[in-house]
mmCIF file of N, CA, C and O in Angstrom:
data_model
loop_
_atom_site.group_PDB
_atom_site.id
_atom_site.type_symbol
_atom_site.label_atom_id
_atom_site.label_comp_id
_atom_site.label_asym_id
_atom_site.label_seq_id
_atom_site.Cartn_x
_atom_site.Cartn_y
_atom_site.Cartn_z
ATOM 1 N N MET A 1 34.831 88.856 65.987
ATOM 2 C CA MET A 1 35.644 87.835 65.379
ATOM 3 C C MET A 1 37.296 87.653 65.692
ATOM 4 O O MET A 1 37.901 88.823 65.632
ATOM 5 N N ILE A 2 37.679 86.904 66.161
ATOM 6 C CA ILE A 2 38.596 86.565 66.974
ATOM 7 C C ILE A 2 39.906 86.132 65.335
ATOM 8 O O ILE A 2 39.600 85.682 64.692
ATOM 9 N N ARG A 3 40.950 87.158 65.095
ATOM 10 C CA ARG A 3 42.112 86.911 64.254
ATOM 11 C C ARG A 3 42.499 86.002 64.385
ATOM 12 O O ARG A 3 43.181 85.334 65.387
ATOM 13 N N PRO A 4 42.828 85.162 63.545
ATOM 14 C CA PRO A 4 43.868 84.031 63.400
ATOM 15 C C PRO A 4 45.127 84.244 64.251
ATOM 16 O O PRO A 4 45.373 83.299 65.122
ATOM 17 N N ARG A 5 45.863 85.279 64.011
ATOM 18 C CA ARG A 5 47.292 85.146 64.668
ATOM 19 C C ARG A 5 46.606 85.366 66.351
ATOM 20 O O ARG A 5 47.609 85.004 67.030
ATOM 21 N N ALA A 6 45.557 86.261 66.346
ATOM 22 C CA ALA A 6 45.355 86.386 68.080
ATOM 23 C C ALA A 6 45.318 85.267 68.682
ATOM 24 O O ALA A 6 45.763 85.045 69.761
ATOM 25 N N ALA A 7 45.093 83.881 68.111
ATOM 26 C CA ALA A 7 44.299 82.789 68.715
ATOM 27 C C ALA A 7 45.798 81.826 68.926
ATOM 28 O O ALA A 7 45.790 81.564 69.703
ATOM 29 N N LEU A 8 47.116 82.548 68.017
ATOM 30 C CA LEU A 8 47.997 81.459 68.309
ATOM 31 C C LEU A 8 48.991 82.508 69.692
ATOM 32 O O LEU A 8 49.735 81.712 69.792
ATOM 33 N N ARG A 9 48.755 83.412 69.800
ATOM 34 C CA ARG A 9 49.386 84.229 71.149
ATOM 35 C C ARG A 9 49.737 83.635 72.172
ATOM 36 O O ARG A 9 50.805 83.582 72.505
ATOM 37 N N PRO A 10 48.879 82.582 72.778
ATOM 38 C CA PRO A 10 48.924 81.910 73.968
ATOM 39 C C PRO A 10 50.199 80.798 73.497
ATOM 40 O O PRO A 10 50.830 80.588 74.171
ATOM 41 N N LEU A 11 50.148 80.163 72.451
ATOM 42 C CA LEU A 11 51.103 79.118 71.816
ATOM 43 C C LEU A 11 52.435 80.188 71.969
ATOM 44 O O LEU A 11 53.521 79.508 72.402
ATOM 45 N N THR A 12 52.395 81.023 71.205
ATOM 46 C CA THR A 12 53.813 81.774 71.109
ATOM 47 C C THR A 12 54.151 82.137 72.588
ATOM 48 O O THR A 12 55.458 82.163 72.705
ATOM 49 N N LEU A 13 53.653 82.802 73.753
ATOM 50 C CA LEU A 13 53.560 82.720 74.586
ATOM 51 C C LEU A 13 54.394 81.751 75.521
ATOM 52 O O LEU A 13 55.486 82.193 75.906
ATOM 53 N N ALA A 14 53.797 80.472 75.367
ATOM 54 C CA ALA A 14 54.001 79.618 76.126
ATOM 55 C C ALA A 14 55.780 78.981 75.295
ATOM 56 O O ALA A 14 56.693 78.571 76.459
ATOM 57 N N LEU A 15 55.512 78.989 74.389
ATOM 58 C CA LEU A 15 56.844 78.138 73.336
ATOM 59 C C LEU A 15 58.525 79.659 73.888
ATOM 60 O O LEU A 15 59.190 79.213 74.020
ATOM 61 N N THR A 16 57.665 81.030 73.960
ATOM 62 C CA THR A 16 58.628 82.222 74.422
ATOM 63 C C THR A 16 59.062 81.926 75.826
ATOM 64 O O THR A 16 60.587 82.066 76.281
ATOM 65 N N PHE A 17 58.211 81.482 76.649
ATOM 66 C CA PHE A 17 58.821 81.052 78.049
ATOM 67 C C PHE A 17 59.515 79.822 78.449
ATOM 68 O O PHE A 17 60.347 80.022 79.066
ATOM 69 N N ALA A 18 59.050 79.001 77.379
ATOM 70 C CA ALA A 18 60.298 77.695 77.512
ATOM 71 C C ALA A 18 61.673 78.279 77.577
ATOM 72 O O ALA A 18 62.483 77.520 77.668
ATOM 73 N N ALA A 19 61.717 78.614 75.983
ATOM 74 C CA ALA A 19 62.773 78.899 75.253
ATOM 75 C C ALA A 19 63.734 80.091 76.514
ATOM 76 O O ALA A 19 64.830 79.897 76.579
ATOM 77 N N GLY A 20 63.151 80.644 77.289
ATOM 78 C CA GLY A 20 63.410 81.301 78.198
ATOM 79 C C GLY A 20 64.132 81.291 79.010
ATOM 80 O O GLY A 20 65.500 81.466 79.987
ATOM 81 N N LEU A 21 63.824 80.054 79.790
ATOM 82 C CA LEU A 21 63.879 78.819 80.857
ATOM 83 C C LEU A 21 65.145 78.934 80.490
ATOM 84 O O LEU A 21 66.277 78.560 81.195
ATOM 85 N N ALA A 22 65.262 78.102 79.453
ATOM 86 C CA ALA A 22 66.703 77.537 78.920
ATOM 87 C C ALA A 22 67.714 78.250 78.164
ATOM 88 O O ALA A 22 68.767 78.146 79.359
ATOM 89 N N THR A 23 67.338 79.775 77.893
ATOM 90 C CA THR A 23 68.684 80.304 77.954
ATOM 91 C C THR A 23 68.759 80.808 79.270
ATOM 92 O O THR A 23 69.888 81.419 79.168
ATOM 93 N N ALA A 24 67.917 81.086 79.887
ATOM 94 C CA ALA A 24 68.674 82.008 81.208
ATOM 95 C C ALA A 24 68.933 80.555 82.310
ATOM 96 O O ALA A 24 69.572 81.526 83.473
ATOM 97 N N GLY A 25 69.047 79.383 81.870
ATOM 98 C CA GLY A 25 69.938 78.474 82.690
ATOM 99 C C GLY A 25 68.692 78.217 83.653
ATOM 100 O O GLY A 25 69.697 77.537 84.754
ATOM 101 N N ILE A 26 67.817 78.554 84.049
ATOM 102 C CA ILE A 26 66.990 77.933 85.198
ATOM 103 C C ILE A 26 66.519 76.422 84.540
ATOM 104 O O ILE A 26 66.842 75.927 85.859
ATOM 105 N N VAL A 27 66.615 75.934 83.606
ATOM 106 C CA VAL A 27 66.364 74.517 83.513
ATOM 107 C C VAL A 27 67.901 73.700 83.813
ATOM 108 O O VAL A 27 68.935 74.048 82.855
ATOM 109 N N GLN A 28 68.190 72.878 84.658
ATOM 110 C CA GLN A 28 69.252 72.428 85.185
ATOM 111 C C GLN A 28 69.375 71.043 84.659
ATOM 112 O O GLN A 28 68.896 70.213 84.288
ATOM 113 N N SER A 29 70.585 70.578 84.104
ATOM 114 C CA SER A 29 71.048 69.297 83.404
ATOM 115 C C SER A 29 71.834 68.371 84.207
ATOM 116 O O SER A 29 72.730 68.937 85.490
ATOM 117 N N ALA A 30 70.857 67.163 84.631
ATOM 118 C CA ALA A 30 71.651 66.056 85.276
ATOM 119 C C ALA A 30 73.240 65.889 84.664
ATOM 120 O O ALA A 30 73.540 65.242 85.111
ATOM 121 N N PHE A 31 72.777 65.716 83.132
ATOM 122 C CA PHE A 31 73.886 65.286 82.335
ATOM 123 C C PHE A 31 75.056 66.445 81.903
ATOM 124 O O PHE A 31 74.869 67.609 80.988
ATOM 125 N N ALA A 32 76.062 66.539 82.528
ATOM 126 C CA ALA A 32 77.184 67.418 82.089
ATOM 127 C C ALA A 32 77.763 67.444 81.059
ATOM 128 O O ALA A 32 78.381 68.305 80.903
ATOM 129 N N ASP A 33 77.413 66.007 80.415
ATOM 130 C CA ASP A 33 78.304 65.710 79.146
ATOM 131 C C ASP A 33 78.046 66.413 77.953
ATOM 132 O O ASP A 33 78.693 66.961 76.712
ATOM 133 N N GLN A 34 76.749 67.237 77.985
ATOM 134 C CA GLN A 34 76.412 67.670 76.492
ATOM 135 C C GLN A 34 74.981 68.545 77.035
ATOM 136 O O GLN A 34 74.093 68.596 77.276
ATOM 137 N N PRO A 35 75.472 70.107 78.059
ATOM 138 C CA PRO A 35 74.393 70.319 78.704
ATOM 139 C C PRO A 35 73.560 71.471 77.742
ATOM 140 O O PRO A 35 72.644 71.625 78.131
ATOM 141 N N ASN A 36 73.875 71.905 76.689
ATOM 142 C CA ASN A 36 73.227 72.248 76.092
ATOM 143 C C ASN A 36 72.313 71.571 75.040
ATOM 144 O O ASN A 36 70.957 72.207 75.126
ATOM 145 N N MET A 37 72.373 70.353 74.886
ATOM 146 C CA MET A 37 71.834 69.651 74.379
ATOM 147 C C MET A 37 70.393 68.764 75.332
ATOM 148 O O MET A 37 69.207 69.123 75.002
ATOM 149 N N GLN A 38 70.784 68.897 76.357
ATOM 150 C CA GLN A 38 70.235 68.540 77.720
ATOM 151 C C GLN A 38 69.140 69.877 77.987
ATOM 152 O O GLN A 38 68.246 69.472 78.378
ATOM 153 N N ARG A 39 69.796 70.840 77.994
ATOM 154 C CA ARG A 39 68.768 71.805 78.033
ATOM 155 C C ARG A 39 67.564 71.741 77.306
ATOM 156 O O ARG A 39 66.646 72.728 77.358
ATOM 157 N N ALA A 40 68.508 71.952 76.162
ATOM 158 C CA ALA A 40 67.261 72.136 75.056
ATOM 159 C C ALA A 40 66.099 70.941 74.903
ATOM 160 O O ALA A 40 65.130 71.132 74.790
ATOM 161 N N LEU A 41 66.427 69.986 75.174
ATOM 162 C CA LEU A 41 65.775 69.093 75.763
ATOM 163 C C LEU A 41 64.310 69.091 76.960
ATOM 164 O O LEU A 41 63.502 69.014 76.535
ATOM 165 N N GLU A 42 65.041 69.897 77.800
ATOM 166 C CA GLU A 42 63.804 70.277 78.930
ATOM 167 C C GLU A 42 63.204 71.336 78.521
ATOM 168 O O GLU A 42 62.008 71.029 78.352
ATOM 169 N N ALA A 43 63.303 72.391 77.712
ATOM 170 C CA ALA A 43 62.447 73.154 76.747
ATOM 171 C C ALA A 43 61.864 72.632 76.151
ATOM 172 O O ALA A 43 60.543 73.030 76.228
ATOM 173 N N LEU A 44 62.379 71.793 75.376
ATOM 174 C CA LEU A 44 61.422 71.207 74.303
ATOM 175 C C LEU A 44 60.030 70.552 75.214
ATOM 176 O O LEU A 44 58.435 70.382 74.896
ATOM 177 N N ARG A 45 60.392 69.891 76.378
ATOM 178 C CA ARG A 45 59.547 69.107 77.128
ATOM 179 C C ARG A 45 58.447 70.160 77.628
ATOM 180 O O ARG A 45 57.428 69.697 77.677
ATOM 181 N N THR A 46 58.953 70.676 78.146
ATOM 182 C CA THR A 46 58.807 72.220 78.672
ATOM 183 C C THR A 46 57.381 72.897 78.112
ATOM 184 O O THR A 46 56.490 73.164 78.185
ATOM 185 N N ALA A 47 57.978 73.249 76.796
ATOM 186 C CA ALA A 47 56.870 73.242 75.701
ATOM 187 C C ALA A 47 55.772 72.528 75.222
ATOM 188 O O ALA A 47 54.607 73.158 74.929
ATOM 189 N N ARG A 48 56.070 70.948 75.524
ATOM 190 C CA ARG A 48 54.812 70.610 75.089
ATOM 191 C C ARG A 48 54.144 70.005 75.825
ATOM 192 O O ARG A 48 53.088 69.958 75.528
ATOM 193 N N ALA A 49 54.488 70.580 77.041
ATOM 194 C CA ALA A 49 53.468 70.212 78.240
ATOM 195 C C ALA A 49 52.670 71.443 78.137
ATOM 196 O O ALA A 49 51.468 71.753 78.523
ATOM 197 N N PHE A 50 53.055 72.647 78.219
ATOM 198 C CA PHE A 50 52.119 73.881 77.564
ATOM 199 C C PHE A 50 51.385 73.643 76.631
ATOM 200 O O PHE A 50 50.165 74.273 76.530
ATOM 201 N N LEU A 51 51.836 73.371 75.342
ATOM 202 C CA LEU A 51 51.084 72.880 74.498
ATOM 203 C C LEU A 51 49.919 72.109 74.923
ATOM 204 O O LEU A 51 48.907 72.230 74.474
ATOM 205 N N GLN A 52 50.019 70.988 75.585
ATOM 206 C CA GLN A 52 48.817 70.017 75.858
ATOM 207 C C GLN A 52 47.862 70.704 76.445
ATOM 208 O O GLN A 52 46.771 70.531 76.529
ATOM 209 N N GLN A 53 48.290 71.661 77.356
ATOM 210 C CA GLN A 53 47.406 72.444 78.519
ATOM 211 C C GLN A 53 46.877 73.700 77.480
ATOM 212 O O GLN A 53 45.403 73.664 78.147
ATOM 213 N N ALA A 54 47.130 73.974 76.609
ATOM 214 C CA ALA A 54 46.522 74.830 75.955
ATOM 215 C C ALA A 54 45.023 74.722 75.115
ATOM 216 O O ALA A 54 45.049 73.458 74.909
ATOM 217 N N GLU A 55 44.056 75.639 75.184
ATOM 218 C CA GLU A 55 42.887 75.190 74.432
ATOM 219 C C GLU A 55 43.024 74.510 73.173
ATOM 220 O O GLU A 55 44.096 74.984 72.370
ATOM 221 N N PRO A 56 42.450 73.673 72.934
ATOM 222 C CA PRO A 56 42.542 73.098 71.386
ATOM 223 C C PRO A 56 41.973 73.595 70.121
ATOM 224 O O PRO A 56 41.824 73.426 68.835
ATOM 225 N N ASN A 57 41.119 74.966 70.578
ATOM 226 C CA ASN A 57 40.649 75.670 69.268
ATOM 227 C C ASN A 57 41.875 76.525 68.552
ATOM 228 O O ASN A 57 41.158 77.712 68.689
ATOM 229 N N LYS A 58 42.407 76.032 67.693
ATOM 230 C CA LYS A 58 43.522 76.436 67.354
ATOM 231 C C LYS A 58 43.531 76.455 65.574
ATOM 232 O O LYS A 58 44.701 76.696 65.027
ATOM 233 N N GLY A 59 42.476 75.647 65.323
ATOM 234 C CA GLY A 59 42.519 75.850 63.765
ATOM 235 C C GLY A 59 43.778 74.665 63.347
ATOM 236 O O GLY A 59 43.770 74.259 62.038
ATOM 237 N N GLY A 60 43.960 73.648 64.247
ATOM 238 C CA GLY A 60 44.821 72.492 64.303
ATOM 239 C C GLY A 60 46.253 72.808 64.195
ATOM 240 O O GLY A 60 47.144 71.865 64.169
ATOM 241 N N HIS A 61 46.380 74.208 64.374
ATOM 242 C CA HIS A 61 47.856 74.457 64.796
ATOM 243 C C HIS A 61 48.521 74.085 66.054
ATOM 244 O O HIS A 61 49.520 73.651 65.859
ATOM 245 N N ARG A 62 47.679 73.843 66.807
ATOM 246 C CA ARG A 62 48.401 73.558 68.170
ATOM 247 C C ARG A 62 49.010 71.932 68.129
ATOM 248 O O ARG A 62 49.880 71.758 68.617
ATOM 249 N N GLU A 63 48.206 71.120 67.469
ATOM 250 C CA GLU A 63 48.110 69.799 67.285
ATOM 251 C C GLU A 63 49.224 69.379 66.772
ATOM 252 O O GLU A 63 50.507 68.643 66.539
ATOM 253 N N ARG A 64 49.513 70.265 65.616
ATOM 254 C CA ARG A 64 50.805 70.477 64.342
ATOM 255 C C ARG A 64 52.070 70.683 65.159
ATOM 256 O O ARG A 64 52.978 70.196 64.685
ATOM 257 N N ALA A 65 51.821 72.278 65.937
ATOM 258 C CA ALA A 65 53.169 72.294 66.787
ATOM 259 C C ALA A 65 53.416 71.198 68.017
ATOM 260 O O ALA A 65 54.809 70.782 68.091
ATOM 261 N N ILE A 66 52.327 70.889 68.697
ATOM 262 C CA ILE A 66 53.066 69.108 69.325
ATOM 263 C C ILE A 66 53.600 68.222 68.485
ATOM 264 O O ILE A 66 54.587 67.591 69.138
ATOM 265 N N ASP A 67 52.924 68.057 67.481
ATOM 266 C CA ASP A 67 53.966 66.891 66.577
ATOM 267 C C ASP A 67 55.464 67.173 65.978
ATOM 268 O O ASP A 67 56.364 66.517 66.293
ATOM 269 N N PHE A 68 55.811 68.697 65.629
ATOM 270 C CA PHE A 68 56.807 69.033 65.412
ATOM 271 C C PHE A 68 57.749 68.997 66.895
ATOM 272 O O PHE A 68 59.111 68.977 66.708
ATOM 273 N N VAL A 69 57.239 69.591 68.007
ATOM 274 C CA VAL A 69 57.772 69.827 69.118
ATOM 275 C C VAL A 69 58.243 67.938 69.278
ATOM 276 O O VAL A 69 59.425 67.570 69.950
ATOM 277 N N ASP A 70 56.901 66.700 69.276
ATOM 278 C CA ASP A 70 57.439 65.480 69.625
ATOM 279 C C ASP A 70 58.786 65.406 68.027
ATOM 280 O O ASP A 70 59.815 64.175 68.937
ATOM 281 N N ARG A 71 58.801 65.852 67.383
ATOM 282 C CA ARG A 71 60.034 65.406 66.438
ATOM 283 C C ARG A 71 61.220 66.126 66.857
ATOM 284 O O ARG A 71 62.248 65.109 66.796
ATOM 285 N N ALA A 72 60.816 67.212 67.369
ATOM 286 C CA ALA A 72 62.157 67.871 67.744
ATOM 287 C C ALA A 72 62.779 66.793 69.144
ATOM 288 O O ALA A 72 64.065 66.803 69.125
ATOM 289 N N ILE A 73 61.863 66.593 70.114
ATOM 290 C CA ILE A 73 62.315 66.087 71.120
ATOM 291 C C ILE A 73 63.494 64.481 70.790
ATOM 292 O O ILE A 73 64.454 64.050 71.006
ATOM 293 N N GLY A 74 62.668 63.683 69.799
ATOM 294 C CA GLY A 74 63.066 62.549 69.300
ATOM 295 C C GLY A 74 64.602 63.137 68.111
ATOM 296 O O GLY A 74 65.408 62.246 68.383
ATOM 297 N N GLU A 75 64.672 64.096 67.933
ATOM 298 C CA GLU A 75 65.907 64.230 67.297
ATOM 299 C C GLU A 75 67.046 64.695 67.746
ATOM 300 O O GLU A 75 68.251 64.496 68.102
ATOM 301 N N THR A 76 66.504 65.793 69.060
ATOM 302 C CA THR A 76 67.523 65.794 70.125
ATOM 303 C C THR A 76 68.197 64.750 70.897
ATOM 304 O O THR A 76 69.229 64.470 71.049
ATOM 305 N N GLU A 77 67.190 63.813 71.479
ATOM 306 C CA GLU A 77 67.372 62.597 71.872
ATOM 307 C C GLU A 77 68.410 61.460 70.825
ATOM 308 O O GLU A 77 69.690 61.135 71.726
ATOM 309 N N ALA A 78 68.532 61.489 69.827
ATOM 310 C CA ALA A 78 68.882 61.045 68.753
ATOM 311 C C ALA A 78 70.397 61.830 68.720
ATOM 312 O O ALA A 78 71.189 60.835 68.672
ATOM 313 N N GLY A 79 70.551 62.894 68.483
ATOM 314 C CA GLY A 79 71.647 63.676 68.633
ATOM 315 C C GLY A 79 72.730 63.045 69.492
ATOM 316 O O GLY A 79 73.966 62.892 69.850
ATOM 317 N N ILE A 80 72.096 63.420 70.819
ATOM 318 C CA ILE A 80 72.566 63.225 71.843
ATOM 319 C C ILE A 80 73.145 61.544 72.293
ATOM 320 O O ILE A 80 74.545 61.353 72.639
ATOM 321 N N GLN A 81 72.298 60.596 71.883
ATOM 322 C CA GLN A 81 72.854 59.125 71.675
ATOM 323 C C GLN A 81 74.091 59.360 70.869
ATOM 324 O O GLN A 81 74.605 58.235 71.047
ATOM 325 N N PHE A 82 73.856 59.709 69.693
ATOM 326 C CA PHE A 82 74.897 59.620 68.687
ATOM 327 C C PHE A 82 76.482 60.209 68.991
ATOM 328 O O PHE A 82 77.384 59.454 68.746
ATOM 329 N N ALA A 83 76.262 61.705 69.886
ATOM 330 C CA ALA A 83 77.362 62.019 70.453
ATOM 331 C C ALA A 83 78.080 61.297 71.285
ATOM 332 O O ALA A 83 79.581 61.210 71.230
ATOM 333 N N ARG A 84 77.082 60.694 72.006
ATOM 334 C CA ARG A 84 78.264 59.428 73.058
ATOM 335 C C ARG A 84 78.603 58.587 72.271
ATOM 336 O O ARG A 84 79.351 58.067 72.891
#
């Protein structure tokens, strides 16, 4: 029997990888006016792509994570627009 926490491991790895890309500065920003927000936005989009590619057998957690990331993308975009 697979433990529920073990099933979330690929998701955790994908999110950690995306955060690592942003932290390491590998994700380049085309917008110099808000580089941290732009990098965060790119990391969120990368995380969403990994979540979409993950197997859907996560008891609904993958789908909820996608929803949370979508909301975070929206909030990040709104923050960028507000600051302009």
